[in-house]
């Protein structure tokens, strides 16, 4: 009896265990399946495979690799990365010919703890992790050793010792990225330098007869910013701002000056630092900027240091004396609305009901050098109260010499060059050219970049104009001493047209791109400042009062070409143009809120806008409800079988060679979209993810996309083999997991500022080409790159992912990279469109800017690559444009990009990090594409798109927008490497991965065991009951 | 109640933890209604059973109670994670503060303990004379 009872509880206990495990497995199975795309991307598994039901004889490799092995691709990439880093290195100062270093006779000492922990790239999207086995991320120490430098080991040992580890940045980083909201500016940053007390006499004496290479470093990261109010987190150290030299750095430099034969300062940062004291210090012989050079870049830097390469890079940002002195810094950081409670202004803000953020870009068009140089000209000419103390970094009368250390575009060489602007041929509405004769006037062979600038006519008090603008550039090959070359710089006049919000065109619409009548001054120069000096000298006939930034500057009035426009033109570049961004101007929402920077009065524009109470109109955007689903129209057709596949949209010549895709207005694109089911369309939009799910109805397999500007990021893709399945092993670029380089990292290029600093379109195009090779060899079809936002201030810690403060340089570099990649089938997706100018509270920050400022700076950076359709896609930004999520802002996405520029690519959002404001409904209605998420909408107030299918099916207008957006995606996808391996007879078969088979098996096992244990338990219980009844019948007693 | 065995008190303790789960779950960043249902069901079943026991209505369900409750709390724990996967990823990648998942951790502790107590209880008698 007792035995039976005990047995019953055992079976019940076992039932409890298996039932609980079954419950966990059922929940876990759901989690796994929802996240299967992500898991597959990590495990290199796939839920589908292609099957060719034809005879298998057709050539389905439409985009071919130029390499026969993965090893060759990697070698080519490493070599190019090294070359880019070498040409992107910028020599700022070189007194006493301290550089190059003679590695045969000179020994070097690396100074600064950050020489041991340099920053190679960023964190998250531009991280520089590499495979542990076989791949090298070259630190400065490793690169110098590889290039044969004799480096002082005692200093390296000191920096490697436990005694100083506590001061060091971990892996070259001290920024702390955060995806969550913050309500205070970031407060601390650890420079990672050590106090002078760590240097023993023995170490110091070891440096005495060596050349000092002093590394000053600041790191970079996505989802982080610097802030002028930060304190130094390194114990005992301090600074005035995080971009200024810290006390420990200064004391370290003092020791280096005392204990060396020469001092070379290396700037390892993507954010312009305050280095004026180094520039003016006669004991500092050389300053060289290397940016964040990536895992191979220090090899190229070493080539510059030893003279193997002659530096030819130029600054992509202004190096200001005071990093906070530009008007853009007046409004940078964390500012909250006074009240944007969805329940109304009467509902007070509190700890649980906090307001959102905004930033007012009060500088208008005066970003970077356009502020410093324009104010400089006005200060020389005595206009606009330019010498007033307002905005002066010294607190007294503003003067250029006290404001700028090194101007935008500056960079010197081991040799000297003369550049003569021989002619300029401007064709409004056509292609313009300038011819520049470049001569190597020194004694060392080298390359020279010619930068073409223009000054457009300005009327005091009229339309805001920068006094100098870059319009194009070109670079020579290596010129031997005495050798000359003629460069042709191509440009278009729209690059220096001004946007006039008040202009009324012939068709009566308001807003136009304007070329005002008057003289246009073209010139070349070693940077914007030298160019402007040429122009001012030509205009005034005098060099009096002109300021040179360095002794190497020249002022040559004769090097100016004047072009006259007789009549103001506001039509040529204004087709389909009218004001679209008026609601981004806070003064149009709440009159008088901001006083914009204006060259008519430089005392204006310095007021911080730290409090805004949104109006009812603004709350429409802030409430994340730009569109409501309604029942309207006659419905939309889905699942209409036309018997076409995406393959049918491809064109082939008589020999069977792929020649491109059918035009966007061809009916096949509508046929393809209509053939999709509504479920597929919903899946495409809300499950964009890093990968896009199959669209079986049109035979489009899963396609893969990933970050970032340095190449496909290692933490997301983790090697070449990850996106391949064995069913694709017949493809020429297939990489098996057993390949010895299968798990190599692909993100091995230098960061974008270094790429731009080369001023070399050929190198930039080659970078794109090798990105595309990685796409072919890793089975990836799309790269979220390049970053094309403007460096609005030096304080955005994500500046390393963007090229420059200048939109024309950004545009040109972006176009070159994208063209290189797209030619070989990799779909490039420049990011973050648009106005992503700070990472603090990037999720949902409202960006306010004047329409002129927006169009002439940020949008000009994107316009070239989008209007030329050099990219297949665009990633939208996290921020709002005004109060509306920018990824749902139809004025920008459709009215400007598509209707004005003729953009034919698709959009996808950045990662959904704020599922309520980045909601699928507003995105779709606003002309966005797909949403980079896998399950974020599960937690949103709106819920998932799939859950709203019935409501969607009743909203014809909404469904038409779904189709409109998807069509661009299909149009681009058909013209990409994603089609490799697909033929007219290809079909897609769904399969389960090994881990899905495993979990389904476990589900089954636990189900069977649970049922079994229940049955046994019940049986035992029944037997027990029968025995009890029997015993009771026989007079027994229960105990 | 005097005839209740040790297993019953384990079941009761597990039910209290289920109630604790109900209290803790609102502190989880992203929530599912079904999780409330699982926790509430576990607590309610215990409550009803206890009332029945006090009134001497029926004792047959006593044996099944910890089994059902264990499965309910296991389900609650699993489903509570489903909406928090992304957030856990952010915290692991040091992209968001650990405090954003602490609510989930507290809830999971309650749910797992409730499940374990129920499993232990299911190996025991619920009534001395059963």
PDB file of C-alpha atoms in Angstrom, chain A residues 599-849:
ATOM      1  CA  UNK A 599      26.650  87.388 -41.433  1.00  0.00           C
ATOM      2  CA  UNK A 600      24.773  90.669 -41.483  1.00  0.00           C
ATOM      3  CA  UNK A 601      25.301  90.795 -37.728  1.00  0.00           C
ATOM      4  CA  UNK A 602      27.687  88.325 -36.143  1.00  0.00           C
ATOM      5  CA  UNK A 603      26.543  89.330 -32.676  1.00  0.00           C
ATOM      6  CA  UNK A 604      23.411  87.290 -33.280  1.00  0.00           C
ATOM      7  CA  UNK A 605      22.906  83.561 -32.989  1.00  0.00           C
ATOM      8  CA  UNK A 606      24.626  82.903 -29.697  1.00  0.00           C
ATOM      9  CA  UNK A 607      21.580  82.294 -27.564  1.00  0.00           C
ATOM     10  CA  UNK A 608      20.995  78.760 -26.330  1.00  0.00           C
ATOM     11  CA  UNK A 609      17.463  77.529 -26.879  1.00  0.00           C
ATOM     12  CA  UNK A 610      17.058  75.396 -23.797  1.00  0.00           C
ATOM     13  CA  UNK A 611      13.282  75.381 -23.351  1.00  0.00           C
ATOM     14  CA  UNK A 612      10.487  74.863 -25.843  1.00  0.00           C
ATOM     15  CA  UNK A 613       6.859  74.166 -25.114  1.00  0.00           C
ATOM     16  CA  UNK A 614       5.425  72.395 -28.128  1.00  0.00           C
ATOM     17  CA  UNK A 615       2.299  73.710 -29.788  1.00  0.00           C
ATOM     18  CA  UNK A 616      -0.663  71.529 -30.664  1.00  0.00           C
ATOM     19  CA  UNK A 617       0.626  71.232 -34.224  1.00  0.00           C
ATOM     20  CA  UNK A 618       3.991  70.068 -32.953  1.00  0.00           C
ATOM     21  CA  UNK A 619       2.320  67.545 -30.686  1.00  0.00           C
ATOM     22  CA  UNK A 620       0.932  65.728 -33.718  1.00  0.00           C
ATOM     23  CA  UNK A 621       4.455  64.574 -34.489  1.00  0.00           C
ATOM     24  CA  UNK A 622       5.488  64.118 -30.896  1.00  0.00           C
ATOM     25  CA  UNK A 623       2.470  61.899 -30.276  1.00  0.00           C
ATOM     26  CA  UNK A 624       3.771  59.565 -32.989  1.00  0.00           C
ATOM     27  CA  UNK A 625       0.579  59.610 -34.929  1.00  0.00           C
ATOM     28  CA  UNK A 626       1.099  60.992 -38.417  1.00  0.00           C
ATOM     29  CA  UNK A 627      -1.380  58.632 -40.051  1.00  0.00           C
ATOM     30  CA  UNK A 628      -4.475  56.745 -38.939  1.00  0.00           C
ATOM     31  CA  UNK A 629      -5.636  53.549 -40.590  1.00  0.00           C
ATOM     32  CA  UNK A 630      -9.147  53.928 -41.980  1.00  0.00           C
ATOM     33  CA  UNK A 631     -11.446  52.025 -44.272  1.00  0.00           C
ATOM     34  CA  UNK A 632     -11.145  53.712 -47.641  1.00  0.00           C
ATOM     35  CA  UNK A 633     -11.109  52.962 -51.359  1.00  0.00           C
ATOM     36  CA  UNK A 634     -11.859  49.763 -53.172  1.00  0.00           C
ATOM     37  CA  UNK A 635      -9.051  47.703 -51.730  1.00  0.00           C
ATOM     38  CA  UNK A 636      -5.721  46.718 -53.196  1.00  0.00           C
ATOM     39  CA  UNK A 637      -4.793  43.705 -55.256  1.00  0.00           C
ATOM     40  CA  UNK A 638      -2.437  41.176 -53.659  1.00  0.00           C
ATOM     41  CA  UNK A 639      -1.554  37.707 -54.762  1.00  0.00           C
ATOM     42  CA  UNK A 640      -2.398  38.395 -58.407  1.00  0.00           C
ATOM     43  CA  UNK A 641      -0.495  35.655 -60.158  1.00  0.00           C
ATOM     44  CA  UNK A 642       1.008  37.044 -63.343  1.00  0.00           C
ATOM     45  CA  UNK A 643       3.412  34.159 -63.644  1.00  0.00           C
ATOM     46  CA  UNK A 644       6.431  36.411 -63.268  1.00  0.00           C
ATOM     47  CA  UNK A 645       9.421  36.198 -60.962  1.00  0.00           C
ATOM     48  CA  UNK A 646      11.958  38.844 -60.102  1.00  0.00           C
ATOM     49  CA  UNK A 647      14.251  37.148 -62.562  1.00  0.00           C
ATOM     50  CA  UNK A 648      11.940  38.355 -65.338  1.00  0.00           C
ATOM     51  CA  UNK A 649      12.798  41.944 -64.483  1.00  0.00           C
ATOM     52  CA  UNK A 650      16.418  41.381 -65.497  1.00  0.00           C
ATOM     53  CA  UNK A 651      17.663  42.157 -68.986  1.00  0.00           C
ATOM     54  CA  UNK A 652      20.113  39.995 -70.916  1.00  0.00           C
ATOM     55  CA  UNK A 653      21.826  40.494 -74.218  1.00  0.00           C
ATOM     56  CA  UNK A 654      21.907  37.952 -77.024  1.00  0.00           C
ATOM     57  CA  UNK A 655      24.850  36.181 -75.471  1.00  0.00           C
ATOM     58  CA  UNK A 656      22.998  35.803 -72.204  1.00  0.00           C
ATOM     59  CA  UNK A 657      24.982  38.439 -70.378  1.00  0.00           C
ATOM     60  CA  UNK A 658      23.132  40.422 -67.719  1.00  0.00           C
ATOM     61  CA  UNK A 659      22.797  44.038 -68.822  1.00  0.00           C
ATOM     62  CA  UNK A 660      20.711  45.594 -66.074  1.00  0.00           C
ATOM     63  CA  UNK A 661      17.097  45.666 -65.062  1.00  0.00           C
ATOM     64  CA  UNK A 662      13.949  46.937 -66.690  1.00  0.00           C
ATOM     65  CA  UNK A 663      13.106  50.609 -66.244  1.00  0.00           C
ATOM     66  CA  UNK A 664      11.238  51.618 -63.138  1.00  0.00           C
ATOM     67  CA  UNK A 665       8.175  52.550 -65.171  1.00  0.00           C
ATOM     68  CA  UNK A 666       8.023  49.086 -66.776  1.00  0.00           C
ATOM     69  CA  UNK A 667       4.785  47.277 -65.855  1.00  0.00           C
ATOM     70  CA  UNK A 668       6.697  44.304 -64.506  1.00  0.00           C
ATOM     71  CA  UNK A 669       7.442  46.079 -61.230  1.00  0.00           C
ATOM     72  CA  UNK A 670       3.741  46.535 -60.531  1.00  0.00           C
ATOM     73  CA  UNK A 671       3.131  42.935 -61.582  1.00  0.00           C
ATOM     74  CA  UNK A 672       5.743  41.736 -59.108  1.00  0.00           C
ATOM     75  CA  UNK A 673       4.362  43.824 -56.269  1.00  0.00           C
ATOM     76  CA  UNK A 674       0.788  42.765 -57.031  1.00  0.00           C
ATOM     77  CA  UNK A 675       1.882  39.146 -57.102  1.00  0.00           C
ATOM     78  CA  UNK A 676       3.103  39.394 -53.530  1.00  0.00           C
ATOM     79  CA  UNK A 677       0.665  38.470 -50.812  1.00  0.00           C
ATOM     80  CA  UNK A 678      -0.353  40.977 -48.182  1.00  0.00           C
ATOM     81  CA  UNK A 679       1.365  38.782 -45.601  1.00  0.00           C
ATOM     82  CA  UNK A 680       4.604  38.947 -47.547  1.00  0.00           C
ATOM     83  CA  UNK A 681       4.330  42.703 -47.844  1.00  0.00           C
ATOM     84  CA  UNK A 682       3.718  43.051 -44.134  1.00  0.00           C
ATOM     85  CA  UNK A 683       6.613  40.758 -43.387  1.00  0.00           C
ATOM     86  CA  UNK A 684       8.869  42.761 -45.668  1.00  0.00           C
ATOM     87  CA  UNK A 685       8.001  46.042 -43.976  1.00  0.00           C
ATOM     88  CA  UNK A 686       8.040  45.103 -40.318  1.00  0.00           C
ATOM     89  CA  UNK A 687      10.735  42.451 -40.351  1.00  0.00           C
ATOM     90  CA  UNK A 688      13.371  44.295 -42.319  1.00  0.00           C
ATOM     91  CA  UNK A 689      16.028  43.440 -39.835  1.00  0.00           C
ATOM     92  CA  UNK A 690      19.596  43.108 -40.899  1.00  0.00           C
ATOM     93  CA  UNK A 691      18.237  40.546 -43.316  1.00  0.00           C
ATOM     94  CA  UNK A 692      15.115  40.687 -45.447  1.00  0.00           C
ATOM     95  CA  UNK A 693      12.952  37.600 -45.428  1.00  0.00           C
ATOM     96  CA  UNK A 694      12.166  35.617 -48.573  1.00  0.00           C
ATOM     97  CA  UNK A 695       9.417  36.805 -50.865  1.00  0.00           C
ATOM     98  CA  UNK A 696       8.462  33.417 -52.215  1.00  0.00           C
ATOM     99  CA  UNK A 697       5.678  34.560 -54.536  1.00  0.00           C
ATOM    100  CA  UNK A 698       8.206  36.277 -56.801  1.00  0.00           C
ATOM    101  CA  UNK A 699      11.116  33.937 -56.069  1.00  0.00           C
ATOM    102  CA  UNK A 700      13.236  36.440 -54.172  1.00  0.00           C
ATOM    103  CA  UNK A 701      15.287  34.604 -51.584  1.00  0.00           C
ATOM    104  CA  UNK A 702      16.413  35.959 -48.254  1.00  0.00           C
ATOM    105  CA  UNK A 703      18.761  38.868 -48.705  1.00  0.00           C
ATOM    106  CA  UNK A 704      21.389  39.994 -46.292  1.00  0.00           C
ATOM    107  CA  UNK A 705      22.375  43.472 -45.190  1.00  0.00           C
ATOM    108  CA  UNK A 706      24.612  44.797 -42.475  1.00  0.00           C
ATOM    109  CA  UNK A 707      26.682  47.633 -41.044  1.00  0.00           C
ATOM    110  CA  UNK A 708      28.904  49.534 -41.650  1.00  0.00           C
ATOM    111  CA  UNK A 709      31.371  52.140 -42.947  1.00  0.00           C
ATOM    112  CA  UNK A 710      34.514  50.089 -42.239  1.00  0.00           C
ATOM    113  CA  UNK A 711      33.050  47.040 -43.976  1.00  0.00           C
ATOM    114  CA  UNK A 712      30.648  44.369 -42.780  1.00  0.00           C
ATOM    115  CA  UNK A 713      30.938  44.465 -39.025  1.00  0.00           C
ATOM    116  CA  UNK A 714      32.455  41.498 -37.331  1.00  0.00           C
ATOM    117  CA  UNK A 715      30.106  41.455 -34.376  1.00  0.00           C
ATOM    118  CA  UNK A 716      27.146  41.099 -36.713  1.00  0.00           C
ATOM    119  CA  UNK A 717      28.481  38.901 -39.489  1.00  0.00           C
ATOM    120  CA  UNK A 718      31.518  37.239 -37.876  1.00  0.00           C
ATOM    121  CA  UNK A 719      33.240  36.064 -40.962  1.00  0.00           C
ATOM    122  CA  UNK A 720      32.778  35.261 -44.612  1.00  0.00           C
ATOM    123  CA  UNK A 721      31.086  31.871 -44.241  1.00  0.00           C
ATOM    124  CA  UNK A 722      28.195  32.993 -42.048  1.00  0.00           C
ATOM    125  CA  UNK A 723      25.707  33.758 -44.807  1.00  0.00           C
ATOM    126  CA  UNK A 724      26.393  30.725 -46.929  1.00  0.00           C
ATOM    127  CA  UNK A 725      24.503  27.469 -46.810  1.00  0.00           C
ATOM    128  CA  UNK A 726      25.885  24.305 -48.323  1.00  0.00           C
ATOM    129  CA  UNK A 727      23.218  24.371 -51.010  1.00  0.00           C
ATOM    130  CA  UNK A 728      25.054  27.358 -52.477  1.00  0.00           C
ATOM    131  CA  UNK A 729      28.431  25.684 -52.597  1.00  0.00           C
ATOM    132  CA  UNK A 730      28.484  25.693 -56.368  1.00  0.00           C
ATOM    133  CA  UNK A 731      28.813  29.487 -56.482  1.00  0.00           C
ATOM    134  CA  UNK A 732      32.254  30.753 -57.435  1.00  0.00           C
ATOM    135  CA  UNK A 733      32.674  32.855 -54.308  1.00  0.00           C
ATOM    136  CA  UNK A 734      31.276  30.322 -51.852  1.00  0.00           C
ATOM    137  CA  UNK A 735      33.239  30.177 -48.602  1.00  0.00           C
ATOM    138  CA  UNK A 736      32.988  27.060 -46.463  1.00  0.00           C
ATOM    139  CA  UNK A 737      33.413  27.223 -42.730  1.00  0.00           C
ATOM    140  CA  UNK A 738      36.496  25.095 -43.150  1.00  0.00           C
ATOM    141  CA  UNK A 739      38.245  27.782 -45.218  1.00  0.00           C
ATOM    142  CA  UNK A 740      41.250  28.994 -43.210  1.00  0.00           C
ATOM    143  CA  UNK A 741      40.076  32.593 -43.537  1.00  0.00           C
ATOM    144  CA  UNK A 742      36.373  31.825 -43.224  1.00  0.00           C
ATOM    145  CA  UNK A 743      35.981  33.652 -39.942  1.00  0.00           C
ATOM    146  CA  UNK A 744      38.073  36.684 -40.856  1.00  0.00           C
ATOM    147  CA  UNK A 745      36.624  40.065 -40.066  1.00  0.00           C
ATOM    148  CA  UNK A 746      35.630  42.199 -43.052  1.00  0.00           C
ATOM    149  CA  UNK A 747      35.535  45.584 -41.317  1.00  0.00           C
ATOM    150  CA  UNK A 748      39.173  46.354 -41.939  1.00  0.00           C
ATOM    151  CA  UNK A 749      39.077  49.741 -43.679  1.00  0.00           C
ATOM    152  CA  UNK A 750      39.985  53.072 -42.073  1.00  0.00           C
ATOM    153  CA  UNK A 751      37.191  55.249 -40.735  1.00  0.00           C
ATOM    154  CA  UNK A 752      35.388  57.657 -43.054  1.00  0.00           C
ATOM    155  CA  UNK A 753      37.251  60.870 -42.134  1.00  0.00           C
ATOM    156  CA  UNK A 754      40.511  59.172 -43.133  1.00  0.00           C
ATOM    157  CA  UNK A 755      38.968  58.032 -46.419  1.00  0.00           C
ATOM    158  CA  UNK A 756      37.786  61.567 -47.143  1.00  0.00           C
ATOM    159  CA  UNK A 757      41.118  63.084 -46.117  1.00  0.00           C
ATOM    160  CA  UNK A 758      42.786  61.338 -49.045  1.00  0.00           C
ATOM    161  CA  UNK A 759      40.945  63.685 -51.417  1.00  0.00           C
ATOM    162  CA  UNK A 760      41.429  60.789 -53.805  1.00  0.00           C
ATOM    163  CA  UNK A 761      38.329  59.605 -55.657  1.00  0.00           C
ATOM    164  CA  UNK A 762      40.185  56.640 -57.150  1.00  0.00           C
ATOM    165  CA  UNK A 763      41.027  55.225 -53.750  1.00  0.00           C
ATOM    166  CA  UNK A 764      37.484  55.845 -52.598  1.00  0.00           C
ATOM    167  CA  UNK A 765      36.108  53.986 -55.608  1.00  0.00           C
ATOM    168  CA  UNK A 766      38.521  51.131 -54.966  1.00  0.00           C
ATOM    169  CA  UNK A 767      37.257  50.940 -51.408  1.00  0.00           C
ATOM    170  CA  UNK A 768      33.730  50.534 -52.757  1.00  0.00           C
ATOM    171  CA  UNK A 769      34.922  47.887 -55.184  1.00  0.00           C
ATOM    172  CA  UNK A 770      36.461  45.841 -52.381  1.00  0.00           C
ATOM    173  CA  UNK A 771      33.374  46.257 -50.212  1.00  0.00           C
ATOM    174  CA  UNK A 772      31.562  44.652 -53.134  1.00  0.00           C
ATOM    175  CA  UNK A 773      34.111  41.839 -53.255  1.00  0.00           C
ATOM    176  CA  UNK A 774      33.349  41.180 -49.600  1.00  0.00           C
ATOM    177  CA  UNK A 775      29.684  41.135 -50.534  1.00  0.00           C
ATOM    178  CA  UNK A 776      30.328  38.484 -53.157  1.00  0.00           C
ATOM    179  CA  UNK A 777      32.546  36.366 -50.931  1.00  0.00           C
ATOM    180  CA  UNK A 778      30.287  36.621 -47.888  1.00  0.00           C
ATOM    181  CA  UNK A 779      26.936  36.362 -49.689  1.00  0.00           C
ATOM    182  CA  UNK A 780      25.852  39.788 -48.438  1.00  0.00           C
ATOM    183  CA  UNK A 781      23.906  42.007 -50.774  1.00  0.00           C
ATOM    184  CA  UNK A 782      23.738  45.294 -48.918  1.00  0.00           C
ATOM    185  CA  UNK A 783      26.040  47.377 -46.744  1.00  0.00           C
ATOM    186  CA  UNK A 784      24.809  50.136 -44.433  1.00  0.00           C
ATOM    187  CA  UNK A 785      27.463  52.576 -45.539  1.00  0.00           C
ATOM    188  CA  UNK A 786      28.916  55.074 -45.980  1.00  0.00           C
ATOM    189  CA  UNK A 787      27.952  57.466 -43.225  1.00  0.00           C
ATOM    190  CA  UNK A 788      27.132  60.766 -44.890  1.00  0.00           C
ATOM    191  CA  UNK A 789      25.942  63.052 -42.144  1.00  0.00           C
ATOM    192  CA  UNK A 790      27.762  66.290 -41.609  1.00  0.00           C
ATOM    193  CA  UNK A 791      30.231  66.895 -38.799  1.00  0.00           C
ATOM    194  CA  UNK A 792      28.072  69.633 -37.351  1.00  0.00           C
ATOM    195  CA  UNK A 793      30.297  69.974 -34.308  1.00  0.00           C
ATOM    196  CA  UNK A 794      33.463  68.274 -33.056  1.00  0.00           C
ATOM    197  CA  UNK A 795      31.510  66.820 -30.144  1.00  0.00           C
ATOM    198  CA  UNK A 796      29.557  64.112 -31.919  1.00  0.00           C
ATOM    199  CA  UNK A 797      31.403  60.948 -30.938  1.00  0.00           C
ATOM    200  CA  UNK A 798      30.111  59.334 -34.111  1.00  0.00           C
ATOM    201  CA  UNK A 799      31.970  61.698 -36.401  1.00  0.00           C
ATOM    202  CA  UNK A 800      34.259  58.794 -37.245  1.00  0.00           C
ATOM    203  CA  UNK A 801      31.430  57.286 -39.302  1.00  0.00           C
ATOM    204  CA  UNK A 802      30.954  60.463 -41.341  1.00  0.00           C
ATOM    205  CA  UNK A 803      33.355  62.091 -43.734  1.00  0.00           C
ATOM    206  CA  UNK A 804      33.530  65.773 -43.015  1.00  0.00           C
ATOM    207  CA  UNK A 805      32.007  69.065 -41.973  1.00  0.00           C
ATOM    208  CA  UNK A 806      31.723  69.921 -45.675  1.00  0.00           C
ATOM    209  CA  UNK A 807      28.806  68.599 -47.757  1.00  0.00           C
ATOM    210  CA  UNK A 808      30.622  68.646 -51.102  1.00  0.00           C
ATOM    211  CA  UNK A 809      33.545  66.599 -49.828  1.00  0.00           C
ATOM    212  CA  UNK A 810      31.073  64.259 -48.145  1.00  0.00           C
ATOM    213  CA  UNK A 811      29.013  63.966 -51.304  1.00  0.00           C
ATOM    214  CA  UNK A 812      31.967  63.333 -53.587  1.00  0.00           C
ATOM    215  CA  UNK A 813      33.537  60.727 -51.341  1.00  0.00           C
ATOM    216  CA  UNK A 814      30.193  58.996 -50.877  1.00  0.00           C
ATOM    217  CA  UNK A 815      29.481  58.893 -54.579  1.00  0.00           C
ATOM    218  CA  UNK A 816      32.916  57.464 -55.336  1.00  0.00           C
ATOM    219  CA  UNK A 817      32.614  54.707 -52.733  1.00  0.00           C
ATOM    220  CA  UNK A 818      29.053  53.824 -53.735  1.00  0.00           C
ATOM    221  CA  UNK A 819      29.820  53.706 -57.447  1.00  0.00           C
ATOM    222  CA  UNK A 820      32.706  51.357 -56.819  1.00  0.00           C
ATOM    223  CA  UNK A 821      30.499  49.012 -54.839  1.00  0.00           C
ATOM    224  CA  UNK A 822      27.367  49.163 -56.949  1.00  0.00           C
ATOM    225  CA  UNK A 823      29.272  48.368 -60.133  1.00  0.00           C
ATOM    226  CA  UNK A 824      29.933  44.957 -58.676  1.00  0.00           C
ATOM    227  CA  UNK A 825      26.448  44.328 -57.329  1.00  0.00           C
ATOM    228  CA  UNK A 826      26.711  45.450 -53.721  1.00  0.00           C
ATOM    229  CA  UNK A 827      23.814  47.654 -52.713  1.00  0.00           C
ATOM    230  CA  UNK A 828      25.062  50.576 -50.715  1.00  0.00           C
ATOM    231  CA  UNK A 829      22.863  52.230 -48.140  1.00  0.00           C
ATOM    232  CA  UNK A 830      24.326  55.563 -47.037  1.00  0.00           C
ATOM    233  CA  UNK A 831      23.142  56.697 -43.653  1.00  0.00           C
ATOM    234  CA  UNK A 832      21.571  58.398 -41.648  1.00  0.00           C
ATOM    235  CA  UNK A 833      19.127  60.382 -43.686  1.00  0.00           C
ATOM    236  CA  UNK A 834      19.020  62.948 -42.277  1.00  0.00           C
ATOM    237  CA  UNK A 835      20.080  65.436 -39.601  1.00  0.00           C
ATOM    238  CA  UNK A 836      21.660  62.841 -37.312  1.00  0.00           C
ATOM    239  CA  UNK A 837      24.007  65.328 -35.679  1.00  0.00           C
ATOM    240  CA  UNK A 838      24.249  64.074 -32.157  1.00  0.00           C
ATOM    241  CA  UNK A 839      24.058  60.673 -30.600  1.00  0.00           C
ATOM    242  CA  UNK A 840      22.799  61.775 -27.199  1.00  0.00           C
ATOM    243  CA  UNK A 841      19.117  60.942 -27.252  1.00  0.00           C
ATOM    244  CA  UNK A 842      19.322  60.311 -30.964  1.00  0.00           C
ATOM    245  CA  UNK A 843      16.197  58.185 -30.555  1.00  0.00           C
ATOM    246  CA  UNK A 844      13.511  60.738 -31.096  1.00  0.00           C
ATOM    247  CA  UNK A 845      15.373  63.991 -30.665  1.00  0.00           C
ATOM    248  CA  UNK A 846      13.549  66.779 -32.529  1.00  0.00           C
ATOM    249  CA  UNK A 847      15.922  68.566 -34.853  1.00  0.00           C
ATOM    250  CA  UNK A 848      14.999  72.110 -35.817  1.00  0.00           C
ATOM    251  CA  UNK A 849      16.828  73.898 -38.593  1.00  0.00           C
TER     252      UNK A 849
END
